[in-house]
PDB file of C-alpha atoms in Angstrom:
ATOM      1  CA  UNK A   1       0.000   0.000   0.000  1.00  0.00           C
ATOM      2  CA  UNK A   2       1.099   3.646  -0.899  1.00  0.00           C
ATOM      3  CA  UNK A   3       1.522   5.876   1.562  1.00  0.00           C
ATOM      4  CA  UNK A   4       2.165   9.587   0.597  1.00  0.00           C
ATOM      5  CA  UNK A   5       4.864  11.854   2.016  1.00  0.00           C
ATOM      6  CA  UNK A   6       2.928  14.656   5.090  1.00  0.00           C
ATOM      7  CA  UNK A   7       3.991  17.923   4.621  1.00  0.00           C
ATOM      8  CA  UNK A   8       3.305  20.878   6.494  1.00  0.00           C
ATOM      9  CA  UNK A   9       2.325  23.928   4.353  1.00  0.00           C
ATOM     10  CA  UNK A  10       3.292  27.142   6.395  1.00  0.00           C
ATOM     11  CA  UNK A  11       1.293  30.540   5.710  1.00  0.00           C
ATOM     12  CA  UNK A  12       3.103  32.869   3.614  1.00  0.00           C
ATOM     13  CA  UNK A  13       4.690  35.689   5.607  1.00  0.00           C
ATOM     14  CA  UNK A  14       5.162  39.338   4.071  1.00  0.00           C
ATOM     15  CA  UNK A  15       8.136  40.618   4.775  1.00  0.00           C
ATOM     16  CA  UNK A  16       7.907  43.705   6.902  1.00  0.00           C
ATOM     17  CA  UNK A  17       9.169  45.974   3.881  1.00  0.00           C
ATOM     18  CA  UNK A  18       6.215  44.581   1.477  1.00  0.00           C
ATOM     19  CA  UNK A  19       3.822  45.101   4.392  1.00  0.00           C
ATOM     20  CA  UNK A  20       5.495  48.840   5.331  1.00  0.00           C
ATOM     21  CA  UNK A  21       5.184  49.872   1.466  1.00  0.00           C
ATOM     22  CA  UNK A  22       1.612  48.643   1.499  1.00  0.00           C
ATOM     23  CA  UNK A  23       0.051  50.409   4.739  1.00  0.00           C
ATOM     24  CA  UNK A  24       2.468  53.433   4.930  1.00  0.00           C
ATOM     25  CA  UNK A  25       0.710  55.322   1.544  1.00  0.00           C
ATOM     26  CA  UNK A  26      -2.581  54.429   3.101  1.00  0.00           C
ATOM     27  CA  UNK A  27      -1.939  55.827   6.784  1.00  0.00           C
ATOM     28  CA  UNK A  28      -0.765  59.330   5.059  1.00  0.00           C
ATOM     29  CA  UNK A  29      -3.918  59.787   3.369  1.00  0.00           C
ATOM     30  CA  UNK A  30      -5.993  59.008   6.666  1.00  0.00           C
ATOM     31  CA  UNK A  31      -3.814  61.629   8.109  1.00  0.00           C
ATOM     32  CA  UNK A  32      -4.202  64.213   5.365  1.00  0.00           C
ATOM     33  CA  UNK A  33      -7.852  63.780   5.285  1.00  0.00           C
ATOM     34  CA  UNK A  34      -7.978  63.875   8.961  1.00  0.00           C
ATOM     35  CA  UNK A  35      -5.715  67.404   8.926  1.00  0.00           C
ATOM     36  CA  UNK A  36      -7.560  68.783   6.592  1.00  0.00           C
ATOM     37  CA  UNK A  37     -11.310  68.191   7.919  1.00  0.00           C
ATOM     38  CA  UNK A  38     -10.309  69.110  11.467  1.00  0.00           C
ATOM     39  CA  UNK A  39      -8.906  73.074   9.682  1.00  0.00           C
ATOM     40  CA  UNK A  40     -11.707  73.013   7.618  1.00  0.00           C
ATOM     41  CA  UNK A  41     -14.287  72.356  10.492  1.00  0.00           C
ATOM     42  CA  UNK A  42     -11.952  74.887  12.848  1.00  0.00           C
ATOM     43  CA  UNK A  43     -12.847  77.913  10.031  1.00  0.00           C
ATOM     44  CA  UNK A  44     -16.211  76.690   8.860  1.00  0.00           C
ATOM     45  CA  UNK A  45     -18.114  80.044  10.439  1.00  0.00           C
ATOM     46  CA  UNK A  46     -16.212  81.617   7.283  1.00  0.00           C
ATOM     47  CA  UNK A  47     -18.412  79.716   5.238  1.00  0.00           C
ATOM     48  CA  UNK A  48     -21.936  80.653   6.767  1.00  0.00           C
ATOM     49  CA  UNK A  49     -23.662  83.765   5.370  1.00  0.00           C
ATOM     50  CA  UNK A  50     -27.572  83.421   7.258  1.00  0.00           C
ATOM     51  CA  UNK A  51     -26.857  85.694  10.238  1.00  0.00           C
ATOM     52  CA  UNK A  52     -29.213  83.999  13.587  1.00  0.00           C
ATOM     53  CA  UNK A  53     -30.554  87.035  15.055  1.00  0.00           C
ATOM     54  CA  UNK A  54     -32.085  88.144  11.617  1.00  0.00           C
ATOM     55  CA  UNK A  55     -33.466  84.781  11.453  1.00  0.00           C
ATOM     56  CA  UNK A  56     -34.822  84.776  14.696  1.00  0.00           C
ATOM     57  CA  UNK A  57     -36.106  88.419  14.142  1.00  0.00           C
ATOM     58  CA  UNK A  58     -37.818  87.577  10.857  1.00  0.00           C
ATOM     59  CA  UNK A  59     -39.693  84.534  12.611  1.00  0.00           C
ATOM     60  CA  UNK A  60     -41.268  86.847  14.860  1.00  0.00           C
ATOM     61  CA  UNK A  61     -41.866  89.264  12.433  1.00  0.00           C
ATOM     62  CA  UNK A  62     -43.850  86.579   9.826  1.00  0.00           C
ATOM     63  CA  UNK A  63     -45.902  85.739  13.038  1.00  0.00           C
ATOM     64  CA  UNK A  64     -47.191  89.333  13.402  1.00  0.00           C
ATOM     65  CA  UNK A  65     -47.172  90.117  10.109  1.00  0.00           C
ATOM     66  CA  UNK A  66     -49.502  86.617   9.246  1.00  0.00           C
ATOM     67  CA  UNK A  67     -51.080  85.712  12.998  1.00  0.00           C
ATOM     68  CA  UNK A  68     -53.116  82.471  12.257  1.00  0.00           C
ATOM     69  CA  UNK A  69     -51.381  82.406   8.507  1.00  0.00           C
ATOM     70  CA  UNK A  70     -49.043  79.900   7.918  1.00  0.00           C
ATOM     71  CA  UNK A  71     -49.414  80.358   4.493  1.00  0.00           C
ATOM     72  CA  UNK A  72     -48.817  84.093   4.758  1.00  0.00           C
ATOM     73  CA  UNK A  73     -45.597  84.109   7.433  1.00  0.00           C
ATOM     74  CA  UNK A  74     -43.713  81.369   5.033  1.00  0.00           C
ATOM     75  CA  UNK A  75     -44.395  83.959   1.960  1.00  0.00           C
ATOM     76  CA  UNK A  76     -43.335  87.116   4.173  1.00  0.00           C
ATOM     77  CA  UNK A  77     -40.068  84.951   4.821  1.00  0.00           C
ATOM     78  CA  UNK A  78     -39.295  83.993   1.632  1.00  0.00           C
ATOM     79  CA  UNK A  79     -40.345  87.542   0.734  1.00  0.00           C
ATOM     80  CA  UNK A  80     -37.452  88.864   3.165  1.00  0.00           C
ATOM     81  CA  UNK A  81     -34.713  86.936   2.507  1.00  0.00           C
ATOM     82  CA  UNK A  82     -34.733  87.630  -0.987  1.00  0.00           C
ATOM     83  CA  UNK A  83     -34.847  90.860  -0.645  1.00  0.00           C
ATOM     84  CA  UNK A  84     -31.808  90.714   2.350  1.00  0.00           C
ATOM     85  CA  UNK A  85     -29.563  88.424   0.274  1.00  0.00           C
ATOM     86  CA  UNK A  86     -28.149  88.947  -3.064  1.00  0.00           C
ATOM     87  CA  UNK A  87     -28.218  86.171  -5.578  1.00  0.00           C
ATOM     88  CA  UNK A  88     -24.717  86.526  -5.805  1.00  0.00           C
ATOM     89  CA  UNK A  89     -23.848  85.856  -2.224  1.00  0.00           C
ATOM     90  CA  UNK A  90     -26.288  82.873  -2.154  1.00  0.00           C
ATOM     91  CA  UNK A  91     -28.752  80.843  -4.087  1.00  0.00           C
ATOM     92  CA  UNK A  92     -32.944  80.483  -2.523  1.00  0.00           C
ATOM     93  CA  UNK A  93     -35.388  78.534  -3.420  1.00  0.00           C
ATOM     94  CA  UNK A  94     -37.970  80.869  -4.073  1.00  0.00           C
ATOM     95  CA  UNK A  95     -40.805  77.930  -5.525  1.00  0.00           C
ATOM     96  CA  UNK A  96     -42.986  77.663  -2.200  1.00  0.00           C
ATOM     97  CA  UNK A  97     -44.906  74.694  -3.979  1.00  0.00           C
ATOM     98  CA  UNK A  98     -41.871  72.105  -3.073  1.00  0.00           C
ATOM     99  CA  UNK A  99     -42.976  70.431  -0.493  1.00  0.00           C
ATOM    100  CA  UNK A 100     -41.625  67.040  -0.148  1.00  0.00           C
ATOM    101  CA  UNK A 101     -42.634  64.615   2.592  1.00  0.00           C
ATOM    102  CA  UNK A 102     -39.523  63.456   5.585  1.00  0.00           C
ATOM    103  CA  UNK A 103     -39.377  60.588   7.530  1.00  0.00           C
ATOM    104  CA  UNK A 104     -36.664  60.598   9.709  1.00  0.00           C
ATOM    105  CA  UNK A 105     -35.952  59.581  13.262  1.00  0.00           C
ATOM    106  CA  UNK A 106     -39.988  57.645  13.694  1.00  0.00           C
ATOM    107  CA  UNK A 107     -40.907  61.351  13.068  1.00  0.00           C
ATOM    108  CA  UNK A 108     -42.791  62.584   9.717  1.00  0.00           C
ATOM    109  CA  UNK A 109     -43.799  65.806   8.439  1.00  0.00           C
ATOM    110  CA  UNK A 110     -43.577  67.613   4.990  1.00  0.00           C
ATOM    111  CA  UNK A 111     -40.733  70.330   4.460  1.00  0.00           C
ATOM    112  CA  UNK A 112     -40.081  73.095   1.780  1.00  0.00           C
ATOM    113  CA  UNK A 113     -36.085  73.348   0.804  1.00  0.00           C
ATOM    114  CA  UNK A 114     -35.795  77.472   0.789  1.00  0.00           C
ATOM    115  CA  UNK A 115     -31.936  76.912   1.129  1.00  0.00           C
ATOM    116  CA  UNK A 116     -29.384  74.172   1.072  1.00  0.00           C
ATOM    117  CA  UNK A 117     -25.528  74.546   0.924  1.00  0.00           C
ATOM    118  CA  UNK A 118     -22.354  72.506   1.765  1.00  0.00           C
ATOM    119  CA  UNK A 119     -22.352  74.340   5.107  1.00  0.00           C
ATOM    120  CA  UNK A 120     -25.988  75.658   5.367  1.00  0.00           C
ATOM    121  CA  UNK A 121     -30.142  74.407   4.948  1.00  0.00           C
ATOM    122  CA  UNK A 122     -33.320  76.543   5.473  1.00  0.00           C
ATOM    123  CA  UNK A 123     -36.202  74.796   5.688  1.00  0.00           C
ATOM    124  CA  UNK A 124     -39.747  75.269   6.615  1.00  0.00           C
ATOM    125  CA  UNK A 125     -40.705  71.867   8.266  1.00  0.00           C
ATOM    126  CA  UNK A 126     -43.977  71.095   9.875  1.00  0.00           C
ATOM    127  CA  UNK A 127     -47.186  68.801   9.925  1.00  0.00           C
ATOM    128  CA  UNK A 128     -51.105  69.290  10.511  1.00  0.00           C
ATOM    129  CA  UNK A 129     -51.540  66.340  12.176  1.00  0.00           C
ATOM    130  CA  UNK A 130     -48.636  66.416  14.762  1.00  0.00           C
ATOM    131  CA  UNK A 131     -45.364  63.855  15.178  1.00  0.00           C
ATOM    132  CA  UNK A 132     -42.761  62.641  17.444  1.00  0.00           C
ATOM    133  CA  UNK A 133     -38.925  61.270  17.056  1.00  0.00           C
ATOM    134  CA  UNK A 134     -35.623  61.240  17.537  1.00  0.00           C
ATOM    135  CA  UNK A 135     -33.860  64.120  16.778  1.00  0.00           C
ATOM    136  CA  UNK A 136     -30.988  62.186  15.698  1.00  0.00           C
ATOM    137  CA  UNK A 137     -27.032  62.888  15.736  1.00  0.00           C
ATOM    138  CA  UNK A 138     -25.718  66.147  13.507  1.00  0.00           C
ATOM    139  CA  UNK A 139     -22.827  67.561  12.302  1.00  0.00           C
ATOM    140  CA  UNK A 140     -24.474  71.019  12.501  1.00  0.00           C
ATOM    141  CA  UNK A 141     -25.834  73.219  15.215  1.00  0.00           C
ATOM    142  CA  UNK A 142     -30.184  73.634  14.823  1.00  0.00           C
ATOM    143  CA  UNK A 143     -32.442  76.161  15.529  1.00  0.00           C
ATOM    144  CA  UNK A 144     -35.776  75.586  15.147  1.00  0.00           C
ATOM    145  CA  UNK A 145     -38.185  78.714  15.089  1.00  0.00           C
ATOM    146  CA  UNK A 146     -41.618  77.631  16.116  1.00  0.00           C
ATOM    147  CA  UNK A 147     -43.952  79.776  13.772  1.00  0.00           C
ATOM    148  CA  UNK A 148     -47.060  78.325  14.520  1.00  0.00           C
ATOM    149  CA  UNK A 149     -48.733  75.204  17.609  1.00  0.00           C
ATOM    150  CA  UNK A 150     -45.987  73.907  19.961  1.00  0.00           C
ATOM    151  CA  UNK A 151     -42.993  71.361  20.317  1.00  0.00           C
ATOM    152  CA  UNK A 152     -41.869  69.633  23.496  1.00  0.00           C
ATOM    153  CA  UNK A 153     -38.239  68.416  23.788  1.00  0.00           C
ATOM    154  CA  UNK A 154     -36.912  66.076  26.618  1.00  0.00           C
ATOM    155  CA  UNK A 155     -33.470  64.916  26.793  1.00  0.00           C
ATOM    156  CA  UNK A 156     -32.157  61.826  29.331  1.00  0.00           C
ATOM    157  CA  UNK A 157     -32.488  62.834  33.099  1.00  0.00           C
ATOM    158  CA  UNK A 158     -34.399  65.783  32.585  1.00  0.00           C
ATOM    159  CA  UNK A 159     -37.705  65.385  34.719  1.00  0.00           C
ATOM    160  CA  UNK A 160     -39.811  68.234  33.113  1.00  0.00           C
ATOM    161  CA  UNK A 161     -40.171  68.636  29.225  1.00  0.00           C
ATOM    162  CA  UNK A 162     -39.114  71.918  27.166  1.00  0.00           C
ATOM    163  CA  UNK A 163     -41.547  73.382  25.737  1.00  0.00           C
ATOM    164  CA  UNK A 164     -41.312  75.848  23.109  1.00  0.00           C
ATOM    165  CA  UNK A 165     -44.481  78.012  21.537  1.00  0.00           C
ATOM    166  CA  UNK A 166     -44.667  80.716  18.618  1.00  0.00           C
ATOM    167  CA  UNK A 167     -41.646  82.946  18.142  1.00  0.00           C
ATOM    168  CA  UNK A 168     -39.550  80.415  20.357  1.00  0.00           C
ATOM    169  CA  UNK A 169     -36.012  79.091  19.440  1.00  0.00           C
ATOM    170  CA  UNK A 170     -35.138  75.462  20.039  1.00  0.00           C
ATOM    171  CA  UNK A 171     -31.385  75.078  19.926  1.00  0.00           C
ATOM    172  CA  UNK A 172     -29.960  72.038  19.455  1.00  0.00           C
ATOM    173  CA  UNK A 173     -25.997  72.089  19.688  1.00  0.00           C
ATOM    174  CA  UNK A 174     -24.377  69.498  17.183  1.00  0.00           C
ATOM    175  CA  UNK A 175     -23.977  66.131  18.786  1.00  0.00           C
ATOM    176  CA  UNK A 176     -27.050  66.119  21.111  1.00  0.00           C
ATOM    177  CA  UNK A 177     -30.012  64.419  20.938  1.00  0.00           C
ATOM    178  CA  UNK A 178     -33.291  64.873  22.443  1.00  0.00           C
ATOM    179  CA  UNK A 179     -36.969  63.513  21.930  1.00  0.00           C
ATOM    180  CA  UNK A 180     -39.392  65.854  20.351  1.00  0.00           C
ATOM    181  CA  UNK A 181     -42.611  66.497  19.683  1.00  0.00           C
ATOM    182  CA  UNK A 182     -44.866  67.980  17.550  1.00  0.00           C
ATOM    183  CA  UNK A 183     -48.491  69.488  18.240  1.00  0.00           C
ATOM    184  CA  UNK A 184     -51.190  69.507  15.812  1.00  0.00           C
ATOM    185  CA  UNK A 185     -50.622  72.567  13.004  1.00  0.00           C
ATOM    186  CA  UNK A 186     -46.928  72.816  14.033  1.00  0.00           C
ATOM    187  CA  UNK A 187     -44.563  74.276  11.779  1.00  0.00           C
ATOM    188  CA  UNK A 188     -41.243  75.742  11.933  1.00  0.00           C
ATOM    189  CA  UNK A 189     -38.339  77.697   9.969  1.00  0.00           C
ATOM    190  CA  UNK A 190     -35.599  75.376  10.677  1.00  0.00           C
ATOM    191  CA  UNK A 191     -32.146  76.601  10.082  1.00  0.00           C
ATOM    192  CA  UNK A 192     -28.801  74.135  10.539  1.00  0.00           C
ATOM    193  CA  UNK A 193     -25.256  75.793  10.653  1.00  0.00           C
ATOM    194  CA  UNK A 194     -22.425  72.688   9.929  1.00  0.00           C
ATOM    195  CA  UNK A 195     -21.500  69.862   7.678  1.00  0.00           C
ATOM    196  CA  UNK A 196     -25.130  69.388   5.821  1.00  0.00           C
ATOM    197  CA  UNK A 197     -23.993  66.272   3.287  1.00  0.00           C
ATOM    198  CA  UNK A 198     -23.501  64.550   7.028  1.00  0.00           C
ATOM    199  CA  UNK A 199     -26.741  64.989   8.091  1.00  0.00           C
ATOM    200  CA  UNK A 200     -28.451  63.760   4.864  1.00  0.00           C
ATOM    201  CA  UNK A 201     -28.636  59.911   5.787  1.00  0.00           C
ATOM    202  CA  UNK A 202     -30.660  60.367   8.705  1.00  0.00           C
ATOM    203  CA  UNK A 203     -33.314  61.843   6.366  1.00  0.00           C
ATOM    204  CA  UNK A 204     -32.595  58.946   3.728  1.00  0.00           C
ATOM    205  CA  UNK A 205     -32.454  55.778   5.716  1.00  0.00           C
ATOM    206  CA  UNK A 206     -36.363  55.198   6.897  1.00  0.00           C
ATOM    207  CA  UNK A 207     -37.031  55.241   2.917  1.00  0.00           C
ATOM    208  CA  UNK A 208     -34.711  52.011   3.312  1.00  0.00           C
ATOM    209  CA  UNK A 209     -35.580  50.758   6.604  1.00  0.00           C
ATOM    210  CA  UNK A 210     -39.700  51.368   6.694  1.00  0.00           C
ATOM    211  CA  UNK A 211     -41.200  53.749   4.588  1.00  0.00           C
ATOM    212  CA  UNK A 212     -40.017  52.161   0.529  1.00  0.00           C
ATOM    213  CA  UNK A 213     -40.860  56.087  -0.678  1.00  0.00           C
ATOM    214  CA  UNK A 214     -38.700  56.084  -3.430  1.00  0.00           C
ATOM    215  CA  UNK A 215     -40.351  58.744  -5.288  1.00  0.00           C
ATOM    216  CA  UNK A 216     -40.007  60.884  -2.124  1.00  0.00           C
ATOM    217  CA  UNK A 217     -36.392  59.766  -1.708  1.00  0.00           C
ATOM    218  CA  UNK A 218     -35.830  60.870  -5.374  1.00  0.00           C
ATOM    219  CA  UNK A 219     -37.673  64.053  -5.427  1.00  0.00           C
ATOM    220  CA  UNK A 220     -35.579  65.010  -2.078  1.00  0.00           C
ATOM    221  CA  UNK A 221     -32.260  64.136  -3.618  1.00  0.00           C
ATOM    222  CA  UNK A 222     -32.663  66.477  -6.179  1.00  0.00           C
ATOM    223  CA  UNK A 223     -34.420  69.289  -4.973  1.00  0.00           C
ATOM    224  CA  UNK A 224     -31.061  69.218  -2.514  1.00  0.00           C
ATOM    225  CA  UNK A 225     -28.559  68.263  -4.878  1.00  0.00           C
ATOM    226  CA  UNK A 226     -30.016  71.169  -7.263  1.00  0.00           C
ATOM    227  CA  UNK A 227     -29.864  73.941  -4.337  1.00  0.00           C
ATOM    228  CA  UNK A 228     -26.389  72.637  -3.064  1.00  0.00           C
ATOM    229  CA  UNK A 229     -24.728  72.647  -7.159  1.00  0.00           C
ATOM    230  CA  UNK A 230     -26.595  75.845  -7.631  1.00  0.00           C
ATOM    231  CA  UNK A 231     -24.526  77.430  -4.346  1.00  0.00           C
ATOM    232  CA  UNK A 232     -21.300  75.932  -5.053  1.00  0.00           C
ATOM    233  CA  UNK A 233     -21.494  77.473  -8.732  1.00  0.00           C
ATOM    234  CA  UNK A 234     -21.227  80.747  -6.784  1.00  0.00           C
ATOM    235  CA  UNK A 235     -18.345  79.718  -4.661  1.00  0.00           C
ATOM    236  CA  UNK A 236     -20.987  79.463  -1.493  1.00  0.00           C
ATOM    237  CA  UNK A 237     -19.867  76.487   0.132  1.00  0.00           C
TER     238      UNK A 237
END
């Protein structure tokens, strides 16, 4: 009988050159992508042009101007702004008939796209019938300008809810996260300050995970791909 000679195949070992010339060109671009977000996030309030107080301001000022008009205090808005900020300096939305549903964070209402930049989004963002979520995790600072009803907030080990009410800012710092809430007839000019291409997954992902609104998903995609190409053609980042 034929009995065939053992032999013990050993795993092939780079040598530590190969395996230095391999990883080392890969580590420097980690590092030079990592330098060059952190300076770019360290001077990013260079790249914001929507000033906060004037925001805040024009809320309240659409709420007397419109009481009991949603209608009328997103117009008076839109109306401002245009008339505040050259087309040159940045690019609106000025077509108040794009509203788009948004699911995000077991929350839905319907939103209109005024703005959207690398660095910047205006919305108006609101729903008749009321809603509740997760704020989720940003990239950006958000204030939220309650034009018309009420939102409640509530963030772990907080005993008593935050409650916010016409002409009202709700700040949320990037990072944070809170539970909200939404009234019945609540709407709100929502205005985010950081890295906005960050933040778009958390508005994507319920298409994927619950909701199957592809149309929606599409429509949103490029109303905000159109606003952010039409800002960068202008050097507004």
């Amino acid at each position: 009988m034929a009995t065939g000679k053992k032999t013990n195949a050993r795993p092939k070992v780079e040598p530590p050159q190969n395996l230095l010339n391999k990883w080392a060109p890969r580590v420097v671009i980690l590092l030079l992508v990592v330098a060059i977000g952190s300076f770019l996030d360290a001077i990013r309030e260079r790249f914001y042009v929507f000033d906060r107080e004037h925001l805040h301001q024009l809320a309240k000022a659409a709420i007397a101007a419109s009481p009991d008009d949603t209608a009328g205090m997103i117009q008076h808005i839109v109306t401002n702004l245009t008339l505040t900020y050259p087309s040159n300096q940045i690019k609106l939305n000025v077509d108040s008939g794009e509203w788009m549903f948004n699911n995000a964070g077991g929350a839905m209402g319907a939103m209109y796209l005024i703005h959207a930049s690398i660095t910047e989004y205006l919305i108006i963002f609101g729903t008749p019938l009321g809603t509740e979520g997760h704020s989720g995790v940003h990239t950006a600072d958000d204030y939220f300008h309650i034009l018309v009803g009420e939102e409640w907030a509530f963030r772990p080990g907080a005993l008593q809810m935050e409650r916010y009410t016409p002409g009202m800012v709700h700040f949320l710092p990037r990072g944070a996260v809170k539970q909200y809430k939404m009234h019945e007839g609540c709407f709100a000019l929502e205005y985010a300050r950081g890295w906005i291409p960050l933040m778009l997954p958390f508005g994507f992902l319920d298409t994927f995970t619950s909701t199957l609104d592809f149309p929606t998903l599409y429509r949103t995609v490029r109303i905000t791909g159109r606003e952010i190409i039409r800002n960068l053609l202008i050097a507004k980042i």
